[in-house]
PDB file of C-alpha atoms in Angstrom:
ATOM      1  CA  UNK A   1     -15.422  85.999 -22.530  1.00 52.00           C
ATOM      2  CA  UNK A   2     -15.623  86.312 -25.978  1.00 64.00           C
ATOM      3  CA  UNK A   3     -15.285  90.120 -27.409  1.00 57.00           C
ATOM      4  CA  UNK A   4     -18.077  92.304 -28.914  1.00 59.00           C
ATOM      5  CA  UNK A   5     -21.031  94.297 -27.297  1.00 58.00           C
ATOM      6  CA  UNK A   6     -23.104  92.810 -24.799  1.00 57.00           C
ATOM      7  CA  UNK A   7     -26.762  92.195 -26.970  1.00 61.00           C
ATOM      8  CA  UNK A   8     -28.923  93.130 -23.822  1.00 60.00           C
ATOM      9  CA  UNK A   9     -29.649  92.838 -19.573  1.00 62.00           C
ATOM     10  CA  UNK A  10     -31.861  89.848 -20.156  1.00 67.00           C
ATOM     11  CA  UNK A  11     -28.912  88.385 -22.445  1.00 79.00           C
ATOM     12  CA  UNK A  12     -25.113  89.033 -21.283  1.00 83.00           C
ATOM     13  CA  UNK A  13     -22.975  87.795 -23.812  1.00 85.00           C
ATOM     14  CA  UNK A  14     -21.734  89.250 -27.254  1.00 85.00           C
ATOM     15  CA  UNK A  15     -23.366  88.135 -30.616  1.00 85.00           C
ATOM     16  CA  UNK A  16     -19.747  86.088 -31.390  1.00 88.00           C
ATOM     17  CA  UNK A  17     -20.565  84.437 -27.591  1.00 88.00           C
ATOM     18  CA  UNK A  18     -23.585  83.648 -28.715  1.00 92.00           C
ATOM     19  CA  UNK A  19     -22.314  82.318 -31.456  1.00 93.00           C
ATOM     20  CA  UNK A  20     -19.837  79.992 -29.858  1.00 93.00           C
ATOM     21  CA  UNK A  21     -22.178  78.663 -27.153  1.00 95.00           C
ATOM     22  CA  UNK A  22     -24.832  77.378 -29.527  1.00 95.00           C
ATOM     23  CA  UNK A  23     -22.498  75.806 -31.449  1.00 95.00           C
ATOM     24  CA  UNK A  24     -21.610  74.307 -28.115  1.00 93.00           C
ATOM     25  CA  UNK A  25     -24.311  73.083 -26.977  1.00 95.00           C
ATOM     26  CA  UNK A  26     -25.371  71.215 -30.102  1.00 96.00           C
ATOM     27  CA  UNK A  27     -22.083  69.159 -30.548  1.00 94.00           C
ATOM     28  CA  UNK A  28     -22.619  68.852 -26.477  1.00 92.00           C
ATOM     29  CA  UNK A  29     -25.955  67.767 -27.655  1.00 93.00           C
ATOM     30  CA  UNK A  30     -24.494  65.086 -29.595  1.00 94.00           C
ATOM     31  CA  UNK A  31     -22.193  63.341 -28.078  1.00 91.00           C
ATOM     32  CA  UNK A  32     -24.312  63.476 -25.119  1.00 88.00           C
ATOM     33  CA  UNK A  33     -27.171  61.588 -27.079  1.00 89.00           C
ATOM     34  CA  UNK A  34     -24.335  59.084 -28.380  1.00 87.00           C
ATOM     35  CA  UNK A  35     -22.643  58.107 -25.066  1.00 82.00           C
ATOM     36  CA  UNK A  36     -22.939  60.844 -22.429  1.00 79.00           C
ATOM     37  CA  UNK A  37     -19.961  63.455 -21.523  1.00 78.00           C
ATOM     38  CA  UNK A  38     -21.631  66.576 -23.285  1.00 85.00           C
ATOM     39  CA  UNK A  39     -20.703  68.545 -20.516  1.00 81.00           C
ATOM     40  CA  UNK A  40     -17.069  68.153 -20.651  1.00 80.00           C
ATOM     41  CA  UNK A  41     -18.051  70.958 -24.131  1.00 86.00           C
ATOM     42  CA  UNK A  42     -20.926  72.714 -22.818  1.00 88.00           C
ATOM     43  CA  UNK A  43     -19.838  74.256 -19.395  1.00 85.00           C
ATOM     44  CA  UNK A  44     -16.076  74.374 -20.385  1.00 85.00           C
ATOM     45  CA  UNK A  45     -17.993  76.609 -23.384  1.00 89.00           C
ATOM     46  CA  UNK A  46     -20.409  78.701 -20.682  1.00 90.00           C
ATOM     47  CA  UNK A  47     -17.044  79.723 -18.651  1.00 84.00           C
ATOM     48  CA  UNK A  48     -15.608  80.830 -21.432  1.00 86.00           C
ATOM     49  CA  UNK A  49     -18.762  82.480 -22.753  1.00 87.00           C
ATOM     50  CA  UNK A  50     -19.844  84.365 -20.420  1.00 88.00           C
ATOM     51  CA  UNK A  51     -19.105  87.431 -18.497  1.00 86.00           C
ATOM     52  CA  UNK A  52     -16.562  86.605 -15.618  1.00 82.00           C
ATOM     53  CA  UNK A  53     -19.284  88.784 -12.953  1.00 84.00           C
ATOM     54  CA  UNK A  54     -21.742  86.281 -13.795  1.00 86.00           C
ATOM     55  CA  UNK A  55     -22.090  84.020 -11.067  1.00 84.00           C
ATOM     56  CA  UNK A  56     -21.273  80.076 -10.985  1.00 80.00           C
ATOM     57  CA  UNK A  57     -24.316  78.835 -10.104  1.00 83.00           C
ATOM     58  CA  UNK A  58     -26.246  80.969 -12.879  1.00 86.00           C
ATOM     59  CA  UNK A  59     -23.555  79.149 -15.284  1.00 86.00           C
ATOM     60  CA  UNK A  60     -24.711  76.000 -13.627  1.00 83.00           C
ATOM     61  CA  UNK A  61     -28.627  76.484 -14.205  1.00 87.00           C
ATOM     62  CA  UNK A  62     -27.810  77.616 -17.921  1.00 91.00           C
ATOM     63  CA  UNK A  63     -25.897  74.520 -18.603  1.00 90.00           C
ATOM     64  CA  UNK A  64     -28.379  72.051 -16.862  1.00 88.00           C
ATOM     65  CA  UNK A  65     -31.764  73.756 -18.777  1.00 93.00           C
ATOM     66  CA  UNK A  66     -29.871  73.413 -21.987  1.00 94.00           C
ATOM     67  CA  UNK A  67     -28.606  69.638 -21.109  1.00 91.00           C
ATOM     68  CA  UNK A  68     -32.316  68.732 -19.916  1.00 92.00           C
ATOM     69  CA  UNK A  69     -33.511  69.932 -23.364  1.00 94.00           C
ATOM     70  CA  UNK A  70     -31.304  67.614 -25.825  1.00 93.00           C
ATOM     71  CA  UNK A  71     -31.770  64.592 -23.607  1.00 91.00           C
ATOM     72  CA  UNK A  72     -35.268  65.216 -23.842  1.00 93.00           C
ATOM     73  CA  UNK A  73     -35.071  65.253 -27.395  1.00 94.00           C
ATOM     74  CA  UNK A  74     -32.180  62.134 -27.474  1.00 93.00           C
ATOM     75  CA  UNK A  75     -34.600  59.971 -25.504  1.00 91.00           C
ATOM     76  CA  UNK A  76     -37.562  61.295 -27.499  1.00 93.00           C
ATOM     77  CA  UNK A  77     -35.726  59.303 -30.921  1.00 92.00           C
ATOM     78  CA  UNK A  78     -34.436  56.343 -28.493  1.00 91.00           C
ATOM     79  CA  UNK A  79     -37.662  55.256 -27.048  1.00 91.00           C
ATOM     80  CA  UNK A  80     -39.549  55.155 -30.303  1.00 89.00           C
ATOM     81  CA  UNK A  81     -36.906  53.076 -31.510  1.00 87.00           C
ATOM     82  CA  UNK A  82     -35.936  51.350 -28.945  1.00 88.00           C
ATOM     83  CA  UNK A  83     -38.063  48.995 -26.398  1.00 85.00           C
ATOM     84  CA  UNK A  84     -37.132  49.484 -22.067  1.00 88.00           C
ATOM     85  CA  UNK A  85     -37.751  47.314 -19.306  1.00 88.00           C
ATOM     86  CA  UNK A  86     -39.938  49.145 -17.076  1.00 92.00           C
ATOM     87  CA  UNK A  87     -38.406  47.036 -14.469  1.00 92.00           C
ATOM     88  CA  UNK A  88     -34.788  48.506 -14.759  1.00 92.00           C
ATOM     89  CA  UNK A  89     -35.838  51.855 -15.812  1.00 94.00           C
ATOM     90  CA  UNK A  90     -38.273  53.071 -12.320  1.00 95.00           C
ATOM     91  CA  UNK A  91     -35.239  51.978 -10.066  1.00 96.00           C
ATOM     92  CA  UNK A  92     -32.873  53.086 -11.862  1.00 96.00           C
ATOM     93  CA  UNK A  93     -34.583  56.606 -12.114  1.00 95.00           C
ATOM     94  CA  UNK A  94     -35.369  56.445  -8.475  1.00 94.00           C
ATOM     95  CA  UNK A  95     -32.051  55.565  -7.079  1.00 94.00           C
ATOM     96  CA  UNK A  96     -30.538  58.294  -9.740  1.00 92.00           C
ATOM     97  CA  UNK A  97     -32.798  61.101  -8.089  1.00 88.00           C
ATOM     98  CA  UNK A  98     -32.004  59.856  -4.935  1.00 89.00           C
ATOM     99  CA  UNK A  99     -28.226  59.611  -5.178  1.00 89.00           C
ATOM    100  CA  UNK A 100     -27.764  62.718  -6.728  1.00 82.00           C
ATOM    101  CA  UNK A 101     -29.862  64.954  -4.118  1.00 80.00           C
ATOM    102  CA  UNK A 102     -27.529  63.680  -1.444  1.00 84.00           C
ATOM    103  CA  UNK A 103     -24.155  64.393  -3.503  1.00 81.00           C
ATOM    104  CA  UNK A 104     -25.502  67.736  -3.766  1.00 76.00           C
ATOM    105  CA  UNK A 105     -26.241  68.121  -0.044  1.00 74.00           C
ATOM    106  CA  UNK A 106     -22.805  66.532   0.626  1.00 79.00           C
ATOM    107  CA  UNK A 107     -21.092  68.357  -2.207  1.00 70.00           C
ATOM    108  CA  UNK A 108     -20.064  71.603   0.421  1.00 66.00           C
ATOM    109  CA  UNK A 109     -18.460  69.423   2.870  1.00 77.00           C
ATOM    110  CA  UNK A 110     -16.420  67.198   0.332  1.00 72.00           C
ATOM    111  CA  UNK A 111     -13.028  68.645  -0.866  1.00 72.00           C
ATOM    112  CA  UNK A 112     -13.220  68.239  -4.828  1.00 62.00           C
ATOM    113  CA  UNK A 113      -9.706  68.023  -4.675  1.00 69.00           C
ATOM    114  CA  UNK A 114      -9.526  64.576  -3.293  1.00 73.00           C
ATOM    115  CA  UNK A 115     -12.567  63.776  -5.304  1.00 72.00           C
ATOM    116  CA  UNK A 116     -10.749  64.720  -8.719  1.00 75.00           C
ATOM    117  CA  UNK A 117      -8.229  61.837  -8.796  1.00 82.00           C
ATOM    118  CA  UNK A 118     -10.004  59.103  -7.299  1.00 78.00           C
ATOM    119  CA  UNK A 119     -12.307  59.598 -10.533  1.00 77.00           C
ATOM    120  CA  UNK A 120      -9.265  59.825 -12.668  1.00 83.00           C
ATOM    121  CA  UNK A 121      -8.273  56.374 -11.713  1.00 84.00           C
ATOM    122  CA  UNK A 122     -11.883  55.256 -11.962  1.00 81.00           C
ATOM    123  CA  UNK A 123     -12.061  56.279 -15.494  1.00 83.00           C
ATOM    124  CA  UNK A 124      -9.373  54.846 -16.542  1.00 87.00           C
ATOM    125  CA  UNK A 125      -9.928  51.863 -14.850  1.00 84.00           C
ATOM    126  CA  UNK A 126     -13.028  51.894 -17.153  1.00 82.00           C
ATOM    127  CA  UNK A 127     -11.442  53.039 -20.320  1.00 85.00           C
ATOM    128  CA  UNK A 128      -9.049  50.042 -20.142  1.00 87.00           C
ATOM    129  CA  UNK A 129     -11.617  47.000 -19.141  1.00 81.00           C
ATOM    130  CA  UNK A 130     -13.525  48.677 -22.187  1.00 81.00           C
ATOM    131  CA  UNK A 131     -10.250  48.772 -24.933  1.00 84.00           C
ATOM    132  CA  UNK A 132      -9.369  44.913 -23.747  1.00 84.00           C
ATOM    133  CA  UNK A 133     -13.110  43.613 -24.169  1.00 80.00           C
ATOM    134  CA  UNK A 134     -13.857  44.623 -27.707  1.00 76.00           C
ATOM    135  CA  UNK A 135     -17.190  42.097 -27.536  1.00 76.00           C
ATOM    136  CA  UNK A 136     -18.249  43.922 -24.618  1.00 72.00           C
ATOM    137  CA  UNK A 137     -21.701  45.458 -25.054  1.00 70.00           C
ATOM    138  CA  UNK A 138     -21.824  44.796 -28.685  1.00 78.00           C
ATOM    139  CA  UNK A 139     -24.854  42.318 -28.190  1.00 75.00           C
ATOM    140  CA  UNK A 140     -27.850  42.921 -26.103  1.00 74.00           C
ATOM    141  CA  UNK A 141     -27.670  39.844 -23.647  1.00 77.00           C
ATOM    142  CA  UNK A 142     -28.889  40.801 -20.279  1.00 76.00           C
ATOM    143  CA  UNK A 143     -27.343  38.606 -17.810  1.00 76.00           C
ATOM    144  CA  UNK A 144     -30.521  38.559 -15.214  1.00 65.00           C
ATOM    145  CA  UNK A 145     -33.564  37.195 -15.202  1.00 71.00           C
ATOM    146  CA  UNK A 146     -34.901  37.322 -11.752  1.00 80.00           C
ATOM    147  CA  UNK A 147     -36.603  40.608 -11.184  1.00 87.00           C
ATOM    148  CA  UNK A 148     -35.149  41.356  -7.892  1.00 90.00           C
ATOM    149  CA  UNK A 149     -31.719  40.945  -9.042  1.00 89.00           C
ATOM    150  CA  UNK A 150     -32.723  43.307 -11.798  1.00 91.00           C
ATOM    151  CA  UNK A 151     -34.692  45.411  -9.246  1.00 94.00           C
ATOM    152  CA  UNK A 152     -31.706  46.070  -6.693  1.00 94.00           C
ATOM    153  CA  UNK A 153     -29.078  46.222  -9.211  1.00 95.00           C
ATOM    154  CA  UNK A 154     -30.016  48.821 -11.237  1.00 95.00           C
ATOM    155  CA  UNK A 155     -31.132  50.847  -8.162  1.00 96.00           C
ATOM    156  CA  UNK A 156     -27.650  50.548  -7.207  1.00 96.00           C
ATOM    157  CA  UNK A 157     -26.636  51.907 -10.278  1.00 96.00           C
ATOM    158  CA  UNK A 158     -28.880  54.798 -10.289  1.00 95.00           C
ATOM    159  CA  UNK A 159     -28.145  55.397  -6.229  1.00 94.00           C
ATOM    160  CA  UNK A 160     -23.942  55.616  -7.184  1.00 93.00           C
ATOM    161  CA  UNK A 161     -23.995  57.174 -10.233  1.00 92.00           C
ATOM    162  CA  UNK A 162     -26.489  59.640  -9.306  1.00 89.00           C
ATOM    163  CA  UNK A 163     -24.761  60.414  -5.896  1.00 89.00           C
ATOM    164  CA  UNK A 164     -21.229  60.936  -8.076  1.00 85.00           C
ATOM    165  CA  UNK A 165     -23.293  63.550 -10.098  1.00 82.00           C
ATOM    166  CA  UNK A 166     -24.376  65.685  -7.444  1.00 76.00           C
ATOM    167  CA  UNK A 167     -21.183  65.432  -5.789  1.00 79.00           C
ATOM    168  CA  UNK A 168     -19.075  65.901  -8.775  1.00 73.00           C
ATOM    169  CA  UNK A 169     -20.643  65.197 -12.429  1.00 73.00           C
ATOM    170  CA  UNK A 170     -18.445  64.751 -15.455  1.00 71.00           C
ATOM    171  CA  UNK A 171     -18.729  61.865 -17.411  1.00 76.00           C
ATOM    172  CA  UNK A 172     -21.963  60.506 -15.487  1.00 83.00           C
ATOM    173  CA  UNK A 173     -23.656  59.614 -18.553  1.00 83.00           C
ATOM    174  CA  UNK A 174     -20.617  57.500 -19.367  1.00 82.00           C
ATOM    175  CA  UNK A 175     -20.870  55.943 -16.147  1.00 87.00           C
ATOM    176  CA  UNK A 176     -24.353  54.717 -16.280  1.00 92.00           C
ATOM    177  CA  UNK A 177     -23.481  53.064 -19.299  1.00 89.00           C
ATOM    178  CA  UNK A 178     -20.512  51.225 -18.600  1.00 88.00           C
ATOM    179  CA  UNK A 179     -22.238  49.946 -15.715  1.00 92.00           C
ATOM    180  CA  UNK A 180     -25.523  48.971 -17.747  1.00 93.00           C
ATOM    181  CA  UNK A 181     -23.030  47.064 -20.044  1.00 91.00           C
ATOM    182  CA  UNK A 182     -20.662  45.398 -17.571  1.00 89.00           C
ATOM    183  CA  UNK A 183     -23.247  44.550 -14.453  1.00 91.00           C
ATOM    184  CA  UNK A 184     -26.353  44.090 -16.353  1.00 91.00           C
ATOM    185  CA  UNK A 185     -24.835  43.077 -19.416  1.00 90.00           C
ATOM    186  CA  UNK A 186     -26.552  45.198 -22.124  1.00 91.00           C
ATOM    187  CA  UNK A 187     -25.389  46.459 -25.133  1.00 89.00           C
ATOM    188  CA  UNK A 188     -24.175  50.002 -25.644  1.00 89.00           C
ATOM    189  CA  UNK A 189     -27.251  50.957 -27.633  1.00 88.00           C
ATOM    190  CA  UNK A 190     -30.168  49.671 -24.859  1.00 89.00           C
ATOM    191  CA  UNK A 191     -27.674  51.037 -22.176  1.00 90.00           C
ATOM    192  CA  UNK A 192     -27.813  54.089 -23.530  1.00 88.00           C
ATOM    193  CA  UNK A 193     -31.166  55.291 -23.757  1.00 90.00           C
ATOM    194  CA  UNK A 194     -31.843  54.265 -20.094  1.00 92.00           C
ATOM    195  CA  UNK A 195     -28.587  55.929 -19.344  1.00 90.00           C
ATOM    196  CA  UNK A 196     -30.602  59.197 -21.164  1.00 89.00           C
ATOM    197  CA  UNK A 197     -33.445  58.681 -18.872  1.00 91.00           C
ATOM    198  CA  UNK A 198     -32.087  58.591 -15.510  1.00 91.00           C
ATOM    199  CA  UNK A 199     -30.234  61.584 -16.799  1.00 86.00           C
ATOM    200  CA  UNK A 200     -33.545  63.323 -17.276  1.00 88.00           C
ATOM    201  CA  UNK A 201     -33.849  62.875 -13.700  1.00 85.00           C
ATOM    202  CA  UNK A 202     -31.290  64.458 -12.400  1.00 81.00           C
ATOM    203  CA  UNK A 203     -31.321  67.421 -14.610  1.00 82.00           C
ATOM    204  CA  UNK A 204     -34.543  68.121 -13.699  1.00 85.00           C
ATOM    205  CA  UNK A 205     -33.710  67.755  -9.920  1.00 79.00           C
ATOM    206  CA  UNK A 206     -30.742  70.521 -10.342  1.00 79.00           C
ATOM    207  CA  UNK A 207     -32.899  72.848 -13.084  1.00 85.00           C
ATOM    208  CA  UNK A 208     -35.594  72.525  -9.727  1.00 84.00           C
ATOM    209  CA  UNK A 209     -33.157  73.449  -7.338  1.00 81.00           C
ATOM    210  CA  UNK A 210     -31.329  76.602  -9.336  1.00 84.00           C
ATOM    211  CA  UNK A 211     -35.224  77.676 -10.708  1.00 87.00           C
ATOM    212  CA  UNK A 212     -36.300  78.089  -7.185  1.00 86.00           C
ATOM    213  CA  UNK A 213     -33.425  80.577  -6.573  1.00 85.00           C
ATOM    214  CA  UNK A 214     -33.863  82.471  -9.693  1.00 88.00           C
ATOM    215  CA  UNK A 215     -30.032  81.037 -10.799  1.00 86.00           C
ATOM    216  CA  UNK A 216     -30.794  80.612 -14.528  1.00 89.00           C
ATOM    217  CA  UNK A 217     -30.055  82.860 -17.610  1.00 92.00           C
ATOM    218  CA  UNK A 218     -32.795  82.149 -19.051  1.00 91.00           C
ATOM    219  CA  UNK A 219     -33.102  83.463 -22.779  1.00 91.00           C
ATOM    220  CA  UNK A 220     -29.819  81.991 -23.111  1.00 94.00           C
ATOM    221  CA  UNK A 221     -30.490  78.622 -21.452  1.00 95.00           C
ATOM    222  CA  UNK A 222     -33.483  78.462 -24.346  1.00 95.00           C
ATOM    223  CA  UNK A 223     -31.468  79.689 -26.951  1.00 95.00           C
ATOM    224  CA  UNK A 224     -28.757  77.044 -26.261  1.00 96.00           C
ATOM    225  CA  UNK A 225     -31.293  74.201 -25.375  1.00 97.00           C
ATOM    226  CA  UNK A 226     -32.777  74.393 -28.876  1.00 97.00           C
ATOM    227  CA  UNK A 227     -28.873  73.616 -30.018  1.00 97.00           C
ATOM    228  CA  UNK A 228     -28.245  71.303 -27.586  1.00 97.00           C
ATOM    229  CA  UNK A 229     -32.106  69.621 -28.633  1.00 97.00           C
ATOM    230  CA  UNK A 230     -30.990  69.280 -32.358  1.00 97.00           C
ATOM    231  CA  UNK A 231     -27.889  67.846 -31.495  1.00 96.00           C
ATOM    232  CA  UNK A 232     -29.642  65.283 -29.596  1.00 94.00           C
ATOM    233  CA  UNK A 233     -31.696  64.321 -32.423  1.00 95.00           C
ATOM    234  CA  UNK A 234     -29.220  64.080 -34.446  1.00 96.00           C
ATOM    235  CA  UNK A 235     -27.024  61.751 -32.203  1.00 94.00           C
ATOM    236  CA  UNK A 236     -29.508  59.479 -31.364  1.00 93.00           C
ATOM    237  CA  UNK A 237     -30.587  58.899 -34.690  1.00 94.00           C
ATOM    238  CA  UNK A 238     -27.090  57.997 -35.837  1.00 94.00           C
ATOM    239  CA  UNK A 239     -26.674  56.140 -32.669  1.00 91.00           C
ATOM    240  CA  UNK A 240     -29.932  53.740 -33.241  1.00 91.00           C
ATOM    241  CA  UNK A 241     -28.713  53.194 -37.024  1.00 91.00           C
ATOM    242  CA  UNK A 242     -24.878  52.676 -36.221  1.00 91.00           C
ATOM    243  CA  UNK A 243     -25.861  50.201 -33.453  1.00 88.00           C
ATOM    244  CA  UNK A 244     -23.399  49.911 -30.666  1.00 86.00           C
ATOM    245  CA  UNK A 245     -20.397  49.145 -31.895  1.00 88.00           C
ATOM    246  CA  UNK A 246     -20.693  53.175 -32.994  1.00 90.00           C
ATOM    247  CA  UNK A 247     -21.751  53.946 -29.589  1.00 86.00           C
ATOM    248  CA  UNK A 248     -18.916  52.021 -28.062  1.00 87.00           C
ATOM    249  CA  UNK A 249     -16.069  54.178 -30.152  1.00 90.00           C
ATOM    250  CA  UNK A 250     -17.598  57.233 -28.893  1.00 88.00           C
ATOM    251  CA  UNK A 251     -17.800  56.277 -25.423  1.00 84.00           C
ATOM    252  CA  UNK A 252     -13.828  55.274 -25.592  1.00 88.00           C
ATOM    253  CA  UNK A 253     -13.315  58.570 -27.070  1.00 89.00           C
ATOM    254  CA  UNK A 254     -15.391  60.509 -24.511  1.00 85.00           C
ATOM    255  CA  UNK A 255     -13.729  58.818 -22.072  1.00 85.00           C
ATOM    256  CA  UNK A 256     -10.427  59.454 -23.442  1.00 90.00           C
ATOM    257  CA  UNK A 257     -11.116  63.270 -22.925  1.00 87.00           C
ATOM    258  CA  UNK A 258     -12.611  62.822 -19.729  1.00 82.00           C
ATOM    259  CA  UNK A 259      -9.590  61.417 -18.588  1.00 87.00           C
ATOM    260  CA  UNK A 260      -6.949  64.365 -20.308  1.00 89.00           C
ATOM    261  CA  UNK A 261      -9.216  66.775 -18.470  1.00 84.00           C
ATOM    262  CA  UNK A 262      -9.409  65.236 -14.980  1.00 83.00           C
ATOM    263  CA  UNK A 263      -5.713  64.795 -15.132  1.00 88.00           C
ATOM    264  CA  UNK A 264      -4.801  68.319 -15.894  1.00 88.00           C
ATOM    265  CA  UNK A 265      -7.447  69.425 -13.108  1.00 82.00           C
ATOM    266  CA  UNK A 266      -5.426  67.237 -10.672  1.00 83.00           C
ATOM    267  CA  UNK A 267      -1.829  68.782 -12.023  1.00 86.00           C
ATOM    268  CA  UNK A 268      -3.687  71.976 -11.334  1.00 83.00           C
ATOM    269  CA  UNK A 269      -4.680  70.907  -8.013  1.00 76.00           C
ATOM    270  CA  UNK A 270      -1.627  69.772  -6.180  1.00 75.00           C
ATOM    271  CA  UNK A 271       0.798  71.755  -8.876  1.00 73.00           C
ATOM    272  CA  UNK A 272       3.206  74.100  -6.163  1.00 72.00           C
ATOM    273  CA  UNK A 273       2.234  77.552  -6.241  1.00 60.00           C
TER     274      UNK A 273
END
């Protein structure tokens, strides 16, 4: 935790922590309007923040009112600039609420520690296929016309991605877009706002779930969601003008911290004690 006087009960953290974690959440707020990821900052941030009595889930809440909030905002700029296909979008959003409820329910009987490096080679698996196809996403050119392919496609998409981000979470913003790009074959910019959406939806299935058992700080979930909400504006904006060759180098370098962190949490993991 960061030093200094604790401001008040309905606040637990020092002006300085205060500081720091709405500074946070709007660079969270950005690159999670660019490309997805802003939680590899943000929650890192709320440990850190925070008084170590506080308890995890109350960090969780925090970090998922203040995440809901600047991809509100994001997907607020994308879809006035940007046109969706209803018929992607409802399955994907259904399959993503879907998924991620059971990841949660499963989440206490799955061992995070085996979890942690099958992800690590998934993401780099990713990050690769992504640095060897430059073209890749850079036009718009989706690859199905059929409705039912698009229909049971992107509900697979929302139904896996969703699942890994109740059962585990970082990076799944990245992951909806790579796999909006590679299956569907959009470009980075249109995969990204639907990528915002369906992360809407799970949010606001966790913010349910943590409201309900009274496991959110809340003056400092607002204060941090109106950082978090700027920064979303702000990163969609430059993501809509920079097109998605912009987007794309931000999702390689999200992805290139994504995979630094998940391989120092496996080191951690199986390290000798």
């Amino acid at each position: 935790m960061l030093d200094g006087p604790l401001l008040a009960d309905w606040l637990p953290v020092s002006v300085p922590a205060l500081a720091f974690l709405v500074i946070a959440a709007l660079t969270a707020g950005w690159v999670d309007a660019v490309v997805g990821g802003g939680g590899l900052i943000q929650l890192p941030a709320l440990v850190i923040g925070v008084p170590k009595d506080i308890a995890t889930p109350f960090i969780l809440g925090t970090n998922k009112v203040s995440s809901f909030a600047g991809t509100l905002s994001a997907s607020w700029v994308y879809l006035r600039r940007i046109r969706v296909q209803l018929v992607l979008l409802v399955p994907l959003v259904a399959g993503a609420f879907g998924g991620s409820a059971v990841g949660a329910a499963l989440s206490r009987y799955v061992p995070r520690e085996l979890l942690t490096p099958i992800v690590l080679v998934a993401v780099v698996i990713v990050a690769l296929y992504t640095l060897f196809k430059p073209e890749m996403g850079l036009v718009h050119e989706p690859r199905h016309d059929d409705r039912s392919a698009i229909v049971w496609r992107s509900a697979l998409i929302g139904l896996s991605v969703g699942f890994y981000d109740g059962i585990l979470g970082p990076g799944t913003g990245s992951f909806f877009v790579i796999l909006l790009v590679a299956v569907l074959g959009y470009g980075f910019l249109q995969a990204s706002v639907n990528a915002k959406i369906a992360n809407l939806t799970t949010n606001l299935a966790a913010i349910i779930v943590y409201g309900v058992h009274g496991e959110i700080l809340l003056v400092l979930a607002v204060a941090m969601a109106a950082g978090n909400m700027v920064g979303g504006f702000v990163g969609a904006r430059m993501a809509t003008r920079g097109g998605s060759r912009f987007v794309r180098i931000v999702f390689l370098v999200v992805l290139s911290i994504l995979i630094v962190k998940l391989a120092w949490d496996t080191l951690v993991q199986f390290a000798p004690a």
